[in-house]
Amino acid sequence: MGHTDPGGNGRRARPNRHLKAQRARLGLTQQEVAEALAALAWDHDTEQLGVDADMVSKWERGVKRPRRLYRRLLCMLYNSTEEDLGLRQRQGGARSDFSGEDVNRREFLQAAVVAPEVLRRVLRGAGQEAMEFTRVAGVSGVGAGTFDHLEAVLTELRCSFYEQPLAEQFAVARAYRTRVQDLIGGRHTFREGQQLYVYAGLLDELLTWLANNLGDALTAEAYAIDCFEHADQAGHDELCSWAADLMASIAIYANRPERAAAAARRGIERAPAAHPVAVRLRAQAARAHARLGQRDECERSFTEARDLYDRLPSTTPMRFGEDTRVQADHALTGHPASSHIWLADFQRAKRYAEEAVALHEATPAGARDLGREAIARIDLGIALAELGDADEAIGQGRLALASPRVSESVRARAADLDTVLTRRYPQVQAAQEFHEQYRSL
């Protein structure tokens, strides 16, 4: 049977297991707790209330509830809050202290002057806790070599991007992305968690390119957004910038220039100034302004991009075996070509498109970005068609559609070339044949 409160209110006593557990954790007897509390009360010039081992026993058995002074002293002794000691109910899920006052840990240490044995035991228990904290901090479900393996997988997938079937690569990358998510949800150290978030973002980036080349812009955008969020959580500004570059590209070819401009601005805020991705993002912003018909803003963004390009260090970072400067080179040839077409400046568009095509043709076959090369040829075809050279325009268009990497972006740009050819050369047989070739996609 339970005990009742001898005060006469008939309340059934409920043992306070928290108080007992804290005392046991420190290896103290009830008498030693009483002596420590008395010492703390004396040290604070507080009136002595006659606490003894019997009183501590009554508190632990729930027969008596500690008065306010001793609730404070118990919190100091055990370095806990009233809620943790079972002396107060939690309110609204919040963690509160005793009567709104903070436990001063230095006050607890002052008890050593009067009760050194108690302090010795408490400190020993605290040392054991710290050792457990250290042990748990090092516990991880991330196996040795995991990150080396992920790095090797990413490099292999990047290198085979233009050689292996896209659907197979997507399946492999997706499987590894799922595995990384499992590791994120498991046990790992804080540092390992950051690294896992980075690799999750890198796999998202690759999945974005694969999904877009497979014709699903919506899925590509979802992976790009996830890439940015994981990179942001990991504090990886460069990866955030690449993710924003992807989001801007997808939005451009989906004819959502406002969204593209917003993504570019988001990336510019995170991009390292002396990095090629900072050049790309300003070129992306310029494309968005051109699509919106904002000539001055477009020119201003390209000027900023070129100024940053001229200040790039002589050696720029490698990324998956490729010099990132190449990405800036493409942005300052291909992006101006598209932009000047949208601004109806076809002579300048032709010049930039020719530079972009020449840049791609000079790249070794295994490293050529076939999708961007196809878009550069289509831009050149549009400029030539508007300038009156139908035969060369159609020839460039056919080369673009013959590419083994006809992505959603390529199809969107080919639609623009088909529109120009149909409008300007409706009676030309070659233009009609290109129209059929485009429709067959």
PDB file of C-alpha atoms in Angstrom, residues 85-349:
ATOM      1  CA  LEU A  85      14.087  16.260 -10.613  1.00  0.00           C
ATOM      2  CA  GLY A  86      10.351  15.588 -10.695  1.00  0.00           C
ATOM      3  CA  LEU A  87       9.640  18.642  -8.549  1.00  0.00           C
ATOM      4  CA  ARG A  88       7.585  20.557 -11.093  1.00  0.00           C
ATOM      5  CA  GLN A  89       5.354  19.663 -14.048  1.00  0.00           C
ATOM      6  CA  ARG A  90       6.490  20.778 -17.484  1.00  0.00           C
ATOM      7  CA  GLN A  91       4.251  23.505 -18.893  1.00  0.00           C
ATOM      8  CA  GLY A  92       3.463  23.558 -22.610  1.00  0.00           C
ATOM      9  CA  GLY A  93       6.460  21.385 -23.373  1.00  0.00           C
ATOM     10  CA  ALA A  94       8.798  24.156 -22.225  1.00  0.00           C
ATOM     11  CA  ARG A  95      11.742  23.518 -19.989  1.00  0.00           C
ATOM     12  CA  SER A  96      11.598  25.886 -17.007  1.00  0.00           C
ATOM     13  CA  ASP A  97      13.855  26.346 -14.005  1.00  0.00           C
ATOM     14  CA  PHE A  98      12.953  26.774 -10.318  1.00  0.00           C
ATOM     15  CA  SER A  99      10.693  29.813  -9.767  1.00  0.00           C
ATOM     16  CA  GLY A 100      12.167  31.526 -12.821  1.00  0.00           C
ATOM     17  CA  GLU A 101      15.704  31.629 -11.342  1.00  0.00           C
ATOM     18  CA  ASP A 102      18.767  30.097 -13.021  1.00  0.00           C
ATOM     19  CA  VAL A 103      20.922  27.523 -11.315  1.00  0.00           C
ATOM     20  CA  ASN A 104      24.344  29.089 -10.854  1.00  0.00           C
ATOM     21  CA  ARG A 105      26.834  26.286 -11.322  1.00  0.00           C
ATOM     22  CA  ARG A 106      29.554  28.252  -9.573  1.00  0.00           C
ATOM     23  CA  GLU A 107      27.356  28.301  -6.465  1.00  0.00           C
ATOM     24  CA  PHE A 108      27.332  24.517  -6.527  1.00  0.00           C
ATOM     25  CA  LEU A 109      31.122  24.379  -6.649  1.00  0.00           C
ATOM     26  CA  GLN A 110      31.321  26.621  -3.574  1.00  0.00           C
ATOM     27  CA  ALA A 111      29.989  23.695  -1.540  1.00  0.00           C
ATOM     28  CA  ALA A 112      33.461  22.153  -1.806  1.00  0.00           C
ATOM     29  CA  VAL A 113      34.641  24.410   0.999  1.00  0.00           C
ATOM     30  CA  VAL A 114      32.222  22.787   3.447  1.00  0.00           C
ATOM     31  CA  ALA A 115      31.561  19.365   1.885  1.00  0.00           C
ATOM     32  CA  PRO A 116      34.652  18.285  -0.107  1.00  0.00           C
ATOM     33  CA  GLU A 117      33.720  14.592  -0.094  1.00  0.00           C
ATOM     34  CA  VAL A 118      30.359  15.333  -1.670  1.00  0.00           C
ATOM     35  CA  LEU A 119      32.015  17.500  -4.299  1.00  0.00           C
ATOM     36  CA  ARG A 120      34.570  14.785  -5.049  1.00  0.00           C
ATOM     37  CA  ARG A 121      31.815  12.260  -5.718  1.00  0.00           C
ATOM     38  CA  VAL A 122      29.798  14.706  -7.783  1.00  0.00           C
ATOM     39  CA  LEU A 123      32.814  15.619  -9.915  1.00  0.00           C
ATOM     40  CA  ARG A 124      33.664  11.964 -10.396  1.00  0.00           C
ATOM     41  CA  GLY A 125      30.129  11.339 -11.642  1.00  0.00           C
ATOM     42  CA  ALA A 126      30.393  14.371 -13.938  1.00  0.00           C
ATOM     43  CA  GLY A 127      33.674  13.017 -15.313  1.00  0.00           C
ATOM     44  CA  GLN A 128      31.995   9.714 -16.094  1.00  0.00           C
ATOM     45  CA  GLU A 129      29.212  11.609 -17.891  1.00  0.00           C
ATOM     46  CA  ALA A 130      31.756  13.538 -19.966  1.00  0.00           C
ATOM     47  CA  MET A 131      33.466  10.286 -20.938  1.00  0.00           C
ATOM     48  CA  GLU A 132      30.104   8.890 -22.073  1.00  0.00           C
ATOM     49  CA  PHE A 133      29.422  12.063 -24.049  1.00  0.00           C
ATOM     50  CA  THR A 134      32.754  11.560 -25.830  1.00  0.00           C
ATOM     51  CA  ARG A 135      32.028   7.907 -26.522  1.00  0.00           C
ATOM     52  CA  VAL A 136      28.600   8.671 -28.023  1.00  0.00           C
ATOM     53  CA  ALA A 137      30.056  11.533 -30.105  1.00  0.00           C
ATOM     54  CA  GLY A 138      32.354   9.023 -31.797  1.00  0.00           C
ATOM     55  CA  VAL A 139      29.706   6.360 -32.402  1.00  0.00           C
ATOM     56  CA  SER A 140      28.852   6.135 -36.079  1.00  0.00           C
ATOM     57  CA  GLY A 141      27.156   3.883 -38.566  1.00  0.00           C
ATOM     58  CA  VAL A 142      29.207   5.366 -41.404  1.00  0.00           C
ATOM     59  CA  GLY A 143      31.719   2.723 -42.354  1.00  0.00           C
ATOM     60  CA  ALA A 144      35.392   3.298 -43.029  1.00  0.00           C
ATOM     61  CA  GLY A 145      35.976   4.352 -46.631  1.00  0.00           C
ATOM     62  CA  THR A 146      32.351   5.430 -47.216  1.00  0.00           C
ATOM     63  CA  PHE A 147      33.300   8.893 -48.427  1.00  0.00           C
ATOM     64  CA  ASP A 148      36.118   7.604 -50.613  1.00  0.00           C
ATOM     65  CA  HIS A 149      33.617   5.227 -52.190  1.00  0.00           C
ATOM     66  CA  LEU A 150      31.076   7.999 -52.790  1.00  0.00           C
ATOM     67  CA  GLU A 151      33.765  10.202 -54.335  1.00  0.00           C
ATOM     68  CA  ALA A 152      34.763   7.400 -56.690  1.00  0.00           C
ATOM     69  CA  VAL A 153      31.137   6.770 -57.682  1.00  0.00           C
ATOM     70  CA  LEU A 154      30.512  10.452 -58.426  1.00  0.00           C
ATOM     71  CA  THR A 155      33.678  10.715 -60.509  1.00  0.00           C
ATOM     72  CA  GLU A 156      32.790   7.583 -62.477  1.00  0.00           C
ATOM     73  CA  LEU A 157      29.244   8.785 -63.141  1.00  0.00           C
ATOM     74  CA  ARG A 158      30.515  12.183 -64.275  1.00  0.00           C
ATOM     75  CA  CYS A 159      33.066  10.653 -66.594  1.00  0.00           C
ATOM     76  CA  SER A 160      30.518   8.276 -68.138  1.00  0.00           C
ATOM     77  CA  PHE A 161      27.803  10.936 -68.455  1.00  0.00           C
ATOM     78  CA  TYR A 162      28.259  11.253 -72.225  1.00  0.00           C
ATOM     79  CA  GLU A 163      29.051   7.589 -72.854  1.00  0.00           C
ATOM     80  CA  GLN A 164      26.603   5.405 -70.911  1.00  0.00           C
ATOM     81  CA  PRO A 165      22.789   5.253 -71.278  1.00  0.00           C
ATOM     82  CA  LEU A 166      21.210   8.012 -69.228  1.00  0.00           C
ATOM     83  CA  ALA A 167      18.507   5.782 -67.736  1.00  0.00           C
ATOM     84  CA  GLU A 168      21.125   3.386 -66.353  1.00  0.00           C
ATOM     85  CA  GLN A 169      23.124   6.246 -64.864  1.00  0.00           C
ATOM     86  CA  PHE A 170      19.980   7.695 -63.312  1.00  0.00           C
ATOM     87  CA  ALA A 171      19.171   4.370 -61.654  1.00  0.00           C
ATOM     88  CA  VAL A 172      22.686   4.078 -60.211  1.00  0.00           C
ATOM     89  CA  ALA A 173      22.810   7.685 -58.981  1.00  0.00           C
ATOM     90  CA  ARG A 174      19.346   7.397 -57.456  1.00  0.00           C
ATOM     91  CA  ALA A 175      20.308   4.214 -55.600  1.00  0.00           C
ATOM     92  CA  TYR A 176      23.365   5.897 -54.097  1.00  0.00           C
ATOM     93  CA  ARG A 177      21.318   8.991 -53.222  1.00  0.00           C
ATOM     94  CA  THR A 178      18.875   6.772 -51.322  1.00  0.00           C
ATOM     95  CA  ARG A 179      21.753   5.077 -49.504  1.00  0.00           C
ATOM     96  CA  VAL A 180      23.184   8.425 -48.453  1.00  0.00           C
ATOM     97  CA  GLN A 181      19.780   9.428 -47.110  1.00  0.00           C
ATOM     98  CA  ASP A 182      19.727   6.233 -45.032  1.00  0.00           C
ATOM     99  CA  LEU A 183      23.138   7.139 -43.625  1.00  0.00           C
ATOM    100  CA  ILE A 184      21.922  10.647 -42.808  1.00  0.00           C
ATOM    101  CA  GLY A 185      19.067   9.129 -40.811  1.00  0.00           C
ATOM    102  CA  GLY A 186      21.390   6.743 -38.967  1.00  0.00           C
ATOM    103  CA  ARG A 187      24.115   7.237 -36.377  1.00  0.00           C
ATOM    104  CA  HIS A 188      27.013   9.440 -37.385  1.00  0.00           C
ATOM    105  CA  THR A 189      29.262  12.112 -35.986  1.00  0.00           C
ATOM    106  CA  PHE A 190      28.477  15.780 -36.571  1.00  0.00           C
ATOM    107  CA  ARG A 191      31.328  16.102 -39.068  1.00  0.00           C
ATOM    108  CA  GLU A 192      30.227  12.980 -40.917  1.00  0.00           C
ATOM    109  CA  GLY A 193      26.707  14.400 -41.051  1.00  0.00           C
ATOM    110  CA  GLN A 194      27.979  17.518 -42.800  1.00  0.00           C
ATOM    111  CA  GLN A 195      29.894  15.415 -45.308  1.00  0.00           C
ATOM    112  CA  LEU A 196      26.841  13.247 -45.955  1.00  0.00           C
ATOM    113  CA  TYR A 197      24.783  16.361 -46.691  1.00  0.00           C
ATOM    114  CA  VAL A 198      27.405  17.491 -49.193  1.00  0.00           C
ATOM    115  CA  TYR A 199      27.420  14.122 -50.978  1.00  0.00           C
ATOM    116  CA  ALA A 200      23.623  14.119 -50.986  1.00  0.00           C
ATOM    117  CA  GLY A 201      23.770  17.498 -52.731  1.00  0.00           C
ATOM    118  CA  LEU A 202      26.387  16.322 -55.225  1.00  0.00           C
ATOM    119  CA  LEU A 203      24.267  13.309 -56.153  1.00  0.00           C
ATOM    120  CA  ASP A 204      21.231  15.609 -56.426  1.00  0.00           C
ATOM    121  CA  GLU A 205      23.194  17.787 -58.827  1.00  0.00           C
ATOM    122  CA  LEU A 206      23.997  14.812 -61.042  1.00  0.00           C
ATOM    123  CA  LEU A 207      20.392  13.579 -60.872  1.00  0.00           C
ATOM    124  CA  THR A 208      19.250  17.048 -61.960  1.00  0.00           C
ATOM    125  CA  TRP A 209      21.318  16.829 -65.145  1.00  0.00           C
ATOM    126  CA  LEU A 210      20.214  13.265 -65.813  1.00  0.00           C
ATOM    127  CA  ALA A 211      16.514  13.974 -65.269  1.00  0.00           C
ATOM    128  CA  ASN A 212      16.677  17.041 -67.496  1.00  0.00           C
ATOM    129  CA  ASN A 213      18.433  15.122 -70.268  1.00  0.00           C
ATOM    130  CA  LEU A 214      15.816  12.377 -69.938  1.00  0.00           C
ATOM    131  CA  GLY A 215      13.131  14.980 -70.604  1.00  0.00           C
ATOM    132  CA  ASP A 216      11.640  15.527 -67.141  1.00  0.00           C
ATOM    133  CA  ALA A 217      12.269  19.163 -66.217  1.00  0.00           C
ATOM    134  CA  LEU A 218       9.985  18.994 -63.177  1.00  0.00           C
ATOM    135  CA  THR A 219      11.958  16.158 -61.592  1.00  0.00           C
ATOM    136  CA  ALA A 220      15.186  17.916 -62.528  1.00  0.00           C
ATOM    137  CA  GLU A 221      14.056  21.058 -60.740  1.00  0.00           C
ATOM    138  CA  ALA A 222      13.061  19.047 -57.657  1.00  0.00           C
ATOM    139  CA  TYR A 223      16.555  17.562 -57.433  1.00  0.00           C
ATOM    140  CA  ALA A 224      18.140  20.985 -57.958  1.00  0.00           C
ATOM    141  CA  ILE A 225      16.120  22.422 -55.081  1.00  0.00           C
ATOM    142  CA  ASP A 226      17.090  19.485 -52.882  1.00  0.00           C
ATOM    143  CA  CYS A 227      20.719  20.002 -53.851  1.00  0.00           C
ATOM    144  CA  PHE A 228      20.575  23.626 -52.694  1.00  0.00           C
ATOM    145  CA  GLU A 229      18.873  22.748 -49.404  1.00  0.00           C
ATOM    146  CA  HIS A 230      21.380  20.035 -48.469  1.00  0.00           C
ATOM    147  CA  ALA A 231      24.306  22.229 -49.464  1.00  0.00           C
ATOM    148  CA  ASP A 232      22.835  25.056 -47.412  1.00  0.00           C
ATOM    149  CA  GLN A 233      22.468  22.799 -44.365  1.00  0.00           C
ATOM    150  CA  ALA A 234      26.107  21.763 -44.767  1.00  0.00           C
ATOM    151  CA  GLY A 235      27.235  25.386 -45.143  1.00  0.00           C
ATOM    152  CA  HIS A 236      28.714  24.610 -48.573  1.00  0.00           C
ATOM    153  CA  ASP A 237      28.424  27.914 -50.464  1.00  0.00           C
ATOM    154  CA  GLU A 238      29.997  26.682 -53.692  1.00  0.00           C
ATOM    155  CA  LEU A 239      27.573  23.772 -54.021  1.00  0.00           C
ATOM    156  CA  CYS A 240      24.672  26.135 -53.254  1.00  0.00           C
ATOM    157  CA  SER A 241      25.898  28.253 -56.163  1.00  0.00           C
ATOM    158  CA  TRP A 242      26.004  25.313 -58.592  1.00  0.00           C
ATOM    159  CA  ALA A 243      22.502  24.298 -57.499  1.00  0.00           C
ATOM    160  CA  ALA A 244      21.227  27.826 -58.143  1.00  0.00           C
ATOM    161  CA  ASP A 245      22.885  27.737 -61.587  1.00  0.00           C
ATOM    162  CA  LEU A 246      20.935  24.570 -62.365  1.00  0.00           C
ATOM    163  CA  MET A 247      17.657  26.067 -61.179  1.00  0.00           C
ATOM    164  CA  ALA A 248      18.224  29.152 -63.314  1.00  0.00           C
ATOM    165  CA  SER A 249      18.940  27.063 -66.441  1.00  0.00           C
ATOM    166  CA  ILE A 250      15.844  24.930 -65.977  1.00  0.00           C
ATOM    167  CA  ALA A 251      13.691  28.027 -65.498  1.00  0.00           C
ATOM    168  CA  ILE A 252      15.118  29.728 -68.600  1.00  0.00           C
ATOM    169  CA  TYR A 253      14.219  26.848 -70.890  1.00  0.00           C
ATOM    170  CA  ALA A 254      10.808  26.502 -69.247  1.00  0.00           C
ATOM    171  CA  ASN A 255      10.223  30.171 -70.229  1.00  0.00           C
ATOM    172  CA  ARG A 256      10.059  31.341 -66.610  1.00  0.00           C
ATOM    173  CA  PRO A 257      12.589  34.202 -66.685  1.00  0.00           C
ATOM    174  CA  GLU A 258      11.464  35.759 -63.383  1.00  0.00           C
ATOM    175  CA  ARG A 259      12.152  32.461 -61.632  1.00  0.00           C
ATOM    176  CA  ALA A 260      15.498  32.196 -63.408  1.00  0.00           C
ATOM    177  CA  ALA A 261      16.498  35.687 -62.287  1.00  0.00           C
ATOM    178  CA  ALA A 262      15.530  34.877 -58.684  1.00  0.00           C
ATOM    179  CA  ALA A 263      17.569  31.655 -58.745  1.00  0.00           C
ATOM    180  CA  ALA A 264      20.577  33.509 -60.178  1.00  0.00           C
ATOM    181  CA  ARG A 265      20.378  36.164 -57.465  1.00  0.00           C
ATOM    182  CA  ARG A 266      20.125  33.448 -54.824  1.00  0.00           C
ATOM    183  CA  GLY A 267      23.271  31.838 -56.175  1.00  0.00           C
ATOM    184  CA  ILE A 268      25.177  35.121 -56.492  1.00  0.00           C
ATOM    185  CA  GLU A 269      24.658  35.687 -52.758  1.00  0.00           C
ATOM    186  CA  ARG A 270      26.463  32.431 -52.014  1.00  0.00           C
ATOM    187  CA  ALA A 271      29.051  32.232 -54.794  1.00  0.00           C
ATOM    188  CA  PRO A 272      32.745  32.745 -53.959  1.00  0.00           C
ATOM    189  CA  ALA A 273      33.783  35.903 -55.858  1.00  0.00           C
ATOM    190  CA  ALA A 274      36.973  34.437 -57.347  1.00  0.00           C
ATOM    191  CA  HIS A 275      35.278  31.316 -58.679  1.00  0.00           C
ATOM    192  CA  PRO A 276      33.981  30.539 -62.199  1.00  0.00           C
ATOM    193  CA  VAL A 277      30.509  29.768 -60.811  1.00  0.00           C
ATOM    194  CA  ALA A 278      30.197  33.467 -59.876  1.00  0.00           C
ATOM    195  CA  VAL A 279      30.751  34.280 -63.565  1.00  0.00           C
ATOM    196  CA  ARG A 280      28.148  31.740 -64.658  1.00  0.00           C
ATOM    197  CA  LEU A 281      25.497  33.052 -62.274  1.00  0.00           C
ATOM    198  CA  ARG A 282      25.809  36.621 -63.539  1.00  0.00           C
ATOM    199  CA  ALA A 283      25.570  35.322 -67.099  1.00  0.00           C
ATOM    200  CA  GLN A 284      22.440  33.427 -66.035  1.00  0.00           C
ATOM    201  CA  ALA A 285      20.989  36.647 -64.634  1.00  0.00           C
ATOM    202  CA  ALA A 286      21.800  38.355 -67.944  1.00  0.00           C
ATOM    203  CA  ARG A 287      19.895  35.655 -69.863  1.00  0.00           C
ATOM    204  CA  ALA A 288      16.884  36.128 -67.609  1.00  0.00           C
ATOM    205  CA  HIS A 289      16.924  39.897 -68.174  1.00  0.00           C
ATOM    206  CA  ALA A 290      17.211  39.372 -71.936  1.00  0.00           C
ATOM    207  CA  ARG A 291      14.237  36.998 -71.876  1.00  0.00           C
ATOM    208  CA  LEU A 292      12.297  39.730 -70.062  1.00  0.00           C
ATOM    209  CA  GLY A 293      13.357  42.303 -72.676  1.00  0.00           C
ATOM    210  CA  GLN A 294      15.472  44.217 -70.152  1.00  0.00           C
ATOM    211  CA  ARG A 295      18.427  45.173 -72.366  1.00  0.00           C
ATOM    212  CA  ASP A 296      20.225  47.492 -69.936  1.00  0.00           C
ATOM    213  CA  GLU A 297      20.034  45.022 -67.049  1.00  0.00           C
ATOM    214  CA  CYS A 298      21.228  42.255 -69.367  1.00  0.00           C
ATOM    215  CA  GLU A 299      24.263  44.228 -70.526  1.00  0.00           C
ATOM    216  CA  ARG A 300      25.079  45.240 -66.951  1.00  0.00           C
ATOM    217  CA  SER A 301      25.037  41.608 -65.789  1.00  0.00           C
ATOM    218  CA  PHE A 302      27.272  40.481 -68.656  1.00  0.00           C
ATOM    219  CA  THR A 303      29.693  43.309 -67.864  1.00  0.00           C
ATOM    220  CA  GLU A 304      29.872  42.130 -64.255  1.00  0.00           C
ATOM    221  CA  ALA A 305      30.425  38.561 -65.456  1.00  0.00           C
ATOM    222  CA  ARG A 306      33.303  39.572 -67.751  1.00  0.00           C
ATOM    223  CA  ASP A 307      34.914  41.712 -65.049  1.00  0.00           C
ATOM    224  CA  LEU A 308      34.848  38.743 -62.658  1.00  0.00           C
ATOM    225  CA  TYR A 309      36.201  36.467 -65.397  1.00  0.00           C
ATOM    226  CA  ASP A 310      39.152  38.779 -65.988  1.00  0.00           C
ATOM    227  CA  ARG A 311      39.975  38.657 -62.258  1.00  0.00           C
ATOM    228  CA  LEU A 312      39.873  34.875 -61.953  1.00  0.00           C
ATOM    229  CA  PRO A 313      43.103  33.356 -60.637  1.00  0.00           C
ATOM    230  CA  SER A 314      45.415  31.727 -63.158  1.00  0.00           C
ATOM    231  CA  THR A 315      44.573  28.318 -61.704  1.00  0.00           C
ATOM    232  CA  THR A 316      40.887  27.647 -61.079  1.00  0.00           C
ATOM    233  CA  PRO A 317      39.462  24.696 -59.100  1.00  0.00           C
ATOM    234  CA  MET A 318      38.991  21.294 -60.674  1.00  0.00           C
ATOM    235  CA  ARG A 319      35.607  19.656 -60.351  1.00  0.00           C
ATOM    236  CA  PHE A 320      35.107  16.012 -61.244  1.00  0.00           C
ATOM    237  CA  GLY A 321      38.235  16.097 -63.334  1.00  0.00           C
ATOM    238  CA  GLU A 322      37.304  19.254 -65.247  1.00  0.00           C
ATOM    239  CA  ASP A 323      38.698  22.762 -64.900  1.00  0.00           C
ATOM    240  CA  THR A 324      35.783  24.927 -63.735  1.00  0.00           C
ATOM    241  CA  ARG A 325      37.033  27.793 -65.925  1.00  0.00           C
ATOM    242  CA  VAL A 326      35.509  25.905 -68.874  1.00  0.00           C
ATOM    243  CA  GLN A 327      32.085  26.463 -67.311  1.00  0.00           C
ATOM    244  CA  ALA A 328      32.711  30.204 -67.293  1.00  0.00           C
ATOM    245  CA  ASP A 329      33.949  30.062 -70.908  1.00  0.00           C
ATOM    246  CA  HIS A 330      30.677  28.469 -72.010  1.00  0.00           C
ATOM    247  CA  ALA A 331      28.660  31.016 -70.042  1.00  0.00           C
ATOM    248  CA  LEU A 332      30.387  33.947 -71.772  1.00  0.00           C
ATOM    249  CA  THR A 333      29.787  32.575 -75.281  1.00  0.00           C
ATOM    250  CA  GLY A 334      26.612  30.488 -75.249  1.00  0.00           C
ATOM    251  CA  HIS A 335      24.618  32.684 -72.862  1.00  0.00           C
ATOM    252  CA  PRO A 336      25.266  35.935 -74.787  1.00  0.00           C
ATOM    253  CA  ALA A 337      24.256  34.159 -78.014  1.00  0.00           C
ATOM    254  CA  SER A 338      20.832  33.230 -76.632  1.00  0.00           C
ATOM    255  CA  SER A 339      20.441  36.612 -74.954  1.00  0.00           C
ATOM    256  CA  HIS A 340      21.088  38.654 -78.096  1.00  0.00           C
ATOM    257  CA  ILE A 341      18.622  36.495 -80.040  1.00  0.00           C
ATOM    258  CA  TRP A 342      15.928  37.342 -77.478  1.00  0.00           C
ATOM    259  CA  LEU A 343      16.924  41.008 -77.775  1.00  0.00           C
ATOM    260  CA  ALA A 344      16.733  40.739 -81.632  1.00  0.00           C
ATOM    261  CA  ASP A 345      20.411  41.640 -82.031  1.00  0.00           C
ATOM    262  CA  PHE A 346      21.110  38.831 -84.488  1.00  0.00           C
ATOM    263  CA  GLN A 347      24.530  39.942 -85.718  1.00  0.00           C
ATOM    264  CA  ARG A 348      25.983  39.870 -82.200  1.00  0.00           C
ATOM    265  CA  ALA A 349      24.093  36.622 -81.506  1.00  0.00           C
TER     266      ALA A 349
END
